Structure formats: structure tokens, C-alpha cells
Amino acid sequence: MTSVDGNGARLPGSAAEMAPVAMMGELLPDGLVVVGADQRIRFANAEALRILDCEHADLVGRTLDEGLPFTDKYGRNWWAHTDPWHGLASRAGHREKLLVAPRGQDVLVTARYVRTRPGGTVERVMLGLRDAEARQRAERDQATVLSTVAHELRAPLTSVTGFTSSLLRRWDRFTDEQKRLMIETIEADATRLTRLITELLDISRLDSDSLNLRRGPVDLHALLTTHVVRYELGRSSGVVQLGLGEAALADGLPEMWADTDRLEQIFFNLIENGLLHGAGKVTVTLDRGGALGDAPESVVVEVDDEGDGIPPSDREKIFGRFWHGPSNASTGLGLYVVRGLVEAHGGSVLVSDNDAGGARFVVTLPAGLPDVVGS
């Protein structure tokens, strides 16, 4: 008897014809289970056995209800709910469903109903199985992101709404000094919110490869000097120190072609990280480097702090999204954005220990101007 799929294409019907199907089934990256017209399981490839955590004898030869008693999220018997043999004759199968397997694990299941003719009786059911672990992990990660973002947004918003409410209702009761302090706090929290939203937008662009860099000539030494001056205005003198390395002192710094705003963001995050987690001043060293990829030379920036350093086991983790150190004092987004922006420029960022035992972040960026500009 000749069988056809939902589109009318001929499929093998005899046991002998099933042999090549079984051979091809073992090559599939997903699990495959074939059920005959008698509702008994005829074939299950190795991937299906792995996903279902069972042996060949537990499936092949058994009825569908015995071998694969799937249930849906409501606990209903899936095969009673969607009976392939007594349902609508126009059905060709079902789309991917998240079902519960006999051993309690979640499995993504798709089905194709093979009929003797279009609209005829079902001669075979082809089931595709996929492990749901990756999807569940992605859903857990998404839930973690939403929870973290909500927490990070709520704290400054609570402060802003609290102080503005107090000022509006009791303006005359506060002294000028108290008003100034409250407004400064509102400004700081609003800035924190703006930075968090910017980082979230950058993460979205980095993950979707849609980040656009507005490149132009950059004087990195002047840019870093401006950063240091800003920190001097808001903190005690000497908290951030900028210096040039030996090669830069001897030969000067090469020209750079990069996105100025993104470079400011990179080094703002690195310096803030050093001030937040370090125990003293932050030292920024700008130097000339060797060849980097297609660029004949590079610029190297080292950011050192005087903290306890970062354990080797955590040096890759710190560049992950929402990773927090023991202090849990930051959003966990800054270093993820730093790595993404540096790599978008064709550079690299690494972390190690410095001579004082603190952390040292080394950013290497390609130098030089495009040929059309250089000429």
C-alpha cells in the first residue's frame, strides 16, 4: 500500500521500504519516532531515545499510549486530546507543542500524519522530538533579566518620586540646603536611570548586530584627560590619574579612527568600575601597541585599581550580562557593554592582576586612519 504525506508526496509503506527511512532517521539532529496504522511504535532513532531517557525496548513495538503517554500542560492525555486517527481528515499533523514525557521531562513535539491519500485514513504518524532544555534555559534567563531590570529601575525611581513628592507638598518647610541636597539626589538618580536605559539599548543592539559606529578621528589622550578632569570636579584630587607609557612617551600616539561617544562610554564604565570596586585611586595608562589585525599598530589603555583583584575563575564571568561581584553594588551591565563596544571597534579587552594586586583591564584598539582619509 502506498502512503502519501499531507502534501500528496509518496512515502514508503512496507517494512523493507522502512529500512532506508530508519537509516536516514539516525542522521537527523532531532529525535524521530514513527508510529504505524495500528498505533504501535515502529521506529525510534537514537536521539529520540536520549531525549526520552529510555531504551529501544521501552518504545518500539508498544502502543502509542504505552510507550509515549504524553500529557499537555493541563495534565490531559495528549493522544486522547488530539487523536490522529479519529480527528478531522484534513489535518496534516500539529505544530510544535511543549509536552511532558513519561519520565517527567519537558519535550518539544511536532507531528506529521501520513495518509493513504489526501483526506484518507492515517497510515503513519511521524513525530519529531526536541529537547526543551535550551528553551527553558532561555526563558529562565529572560525572567532573570526582567527581574533584574525591574529591581534596578525601581530603586532610583522610588527615590525620585519620593523626593519630588516631598518637595511639591512641603516646599516651604525645607531649607535651601535641604532642597539642594534633594534636587542633587534626584539628578543623580535620573542620571543613573538614563545610563541603565542606554546600556539596555546597547545590549539589544549588540545582541542583534545592529550597533552603528559613527567613526571619525579621535584624540584618545584628550578624551581621557577630559574624563580625569570630570572626576577631579566631583571627587578628591588624585582619585583618577592618567599617564603615558614608555612607547607613547618616546614615539607619541598613533592617530585613531573610532566612535568618540562609544570610547567615552567604554572608559567611563571602566573607570567607574575601578572606583566602585577598588580601594584607592584608579590609574589609567595610555600607550602605543603593536599590530592588531589589519591595523599596523594599536593603542593600549590599561585601567588599574587598588582593590583585591578578580579571581582567575571569574575573569571571564565578569563580562557577562547582569554578573555581580560579592558587593552586588552595580547593575552588572557595564563590563558586558564594554566588551561589546571594544569588539565592535575591532579591539579586545582583557583583565588580569596589576603589580599592586588589584585588577588591571587592558583595552587594545586598532590605530590608524582609513586610506581615503590618510591620503
Short mmCIF file of N, CA, C and O in Angstrom, two decimals, residues 3 8 22 39 56 78 80 110 149 165 182 207 225 250 252 304 308 310 335 344 350:
data_model
loop_
_atom_site.label_atom_id
_atom_site.label_comp_id
_atom_site.label_asym_id
_atom_site.label_seq_id
_atom_site.Cartn_x
_atom_site.Cartn_y
_atom_site.Cartn_z
N SER A 3 1.65 5.11 0.68
CA SER A 3 1.24 6.19 1.58
C SER A 3 1.71 7.52 1.04
O SER A 3 2.71 7.60 0.33
N GLY A 8 0.60 15.11 -0.45
CA GLY A 8 0.40 14.18 -1.55
C GLY A 8 1.65 13.49 -2.02
O GLY A 8 1.63 12.73 -2.98
N ALA A 22 14.78 4.39 8.31
CA ALA A 22 15.44 4.25 9.61
C ALA A 22 16.89 4.71 9.53
O ALA A 22 17.40 5.36 10.45
N GLN A 39 -1.26 1.97 15.56
CA GLN A 39 -0.94 2.80 16.71
C GLN A 39 0.19 2.23 17.55
O GLN A 39 0.33 2.54 18.73
N HIS A 56 15.48 1.14 23.68
CA HIS A 56 14.76 0.78 22.45
C HIS A 56 13.54 -0.08 22.76
O HIS A 56 12.45 0.14 22.22
N TRP A 78 -2.40 13.50 25.95
CA TRP A 78 -2.27 14.22 24.69
C TRP A 78 -2.89 13.48 23.52
O TRP A 78 -3.54 14.07 22.66
N ALA A 80 -5.38 11.36 23.56
CA ALA A 80 -6.84 11.41 23.63
C ALA A 80 -7.34 12.79 23.22
O ALA A 80 -8.41 12.93 22.61
N THR A 110 6.55 17.73 17.50
CA THR A 110 5.80 18.05 16.28
C THR A 110 5.33 16.73 15.66
O THR A 110 5.92 15.68 15.93
N VAL A 149 16.18 43.99 35.79
CA VAL A 149 15.89 45.32 35.25
C VAL A 149 14.84 46.03 36.11
O VAL A 149 14.97 47.22 36.44
N SER A 165 7.82 64.29 45.43
CA SER A 165 6.56 64.41 46.17
C SER A 165 6.73 65.27 47.42
O SER A 165 5.90 66.13 47.73
N MET A 182 18.26 67.43 48.07
CA MET A 182 17.22 66.58 47.48
C MET A 182 17.24 66.67 45.95
O MET A 182 17.09 65.65 45.26
N ASP A 207 23.43 42.48 20.76
CA ASP A 207 22.95 41.11 20.58
C ASP A 207 22.35 40.88 19.21
O ASP A 207 22.34 39.76 18.70
N THR A 225 41.87 62.72 29.17
CA THR A 225 42.17 63.86 30.04
C THR A 225 40.88 64.54 30.48
O THR A 225 40.73 64.94 31.64
N ALA A 250 58.04 57.99 24.04
CA ALA A 250 59.17 58.02 23.10
C ALA A 250 58.73 58.38 21.69
O ALA A 250 59.38 59.19 21.01
N GLY A 252 55.24 59.02 20.69
CA GLY A 252 53.92 59.62 20.54
C GLY A 252 52.85 58.58 20.29
O GLY A 252 53.13 57.38 20.20
N ASP A 304 43.99 50.47 36.04
CA ASP A 304 44.37 49.73 37.25
C ASP A 304 43.64 50.30 38.46
O ASP A 304 43.49 51.53 38.60
N ASP A 308 41.01 44.31 45.56
CA ASP A 308 41.50 42.96 45.85
C ASP A 308 41.74 42.13 44.60
O ASP A 308 42.13 40.96 44.68
N ILE A 310 40.56 40.34 40.80
CA ILE A 310 39.48 39.44 40.36
C ILE A 310 40.04 38.04 40.26
O ILE A 310 41.04 37.81 39.58
N LEU A 335 30.42 46.08 32.14
CA LEU A 335 31.52 45.37 31.50
C LEU A 335 31.05 44.58 30.28
O LEU A 335 31.82 44.38 29.34
N ALA A 344 33.33 45.72 18.78
CA ALA A 344 32.73 46.37 17.61
C ALA A 344 33.75 47.26 16.90
O ALA A 344 33.65 47.48 15.69
N LEU A 350 40.88 42.61 28.11
CA LEU A 350 41.26 41.51 29.00
C LEU A 350 41.40 42.05 30.41
O LEU A 350 41.57 43.25 30.62
#
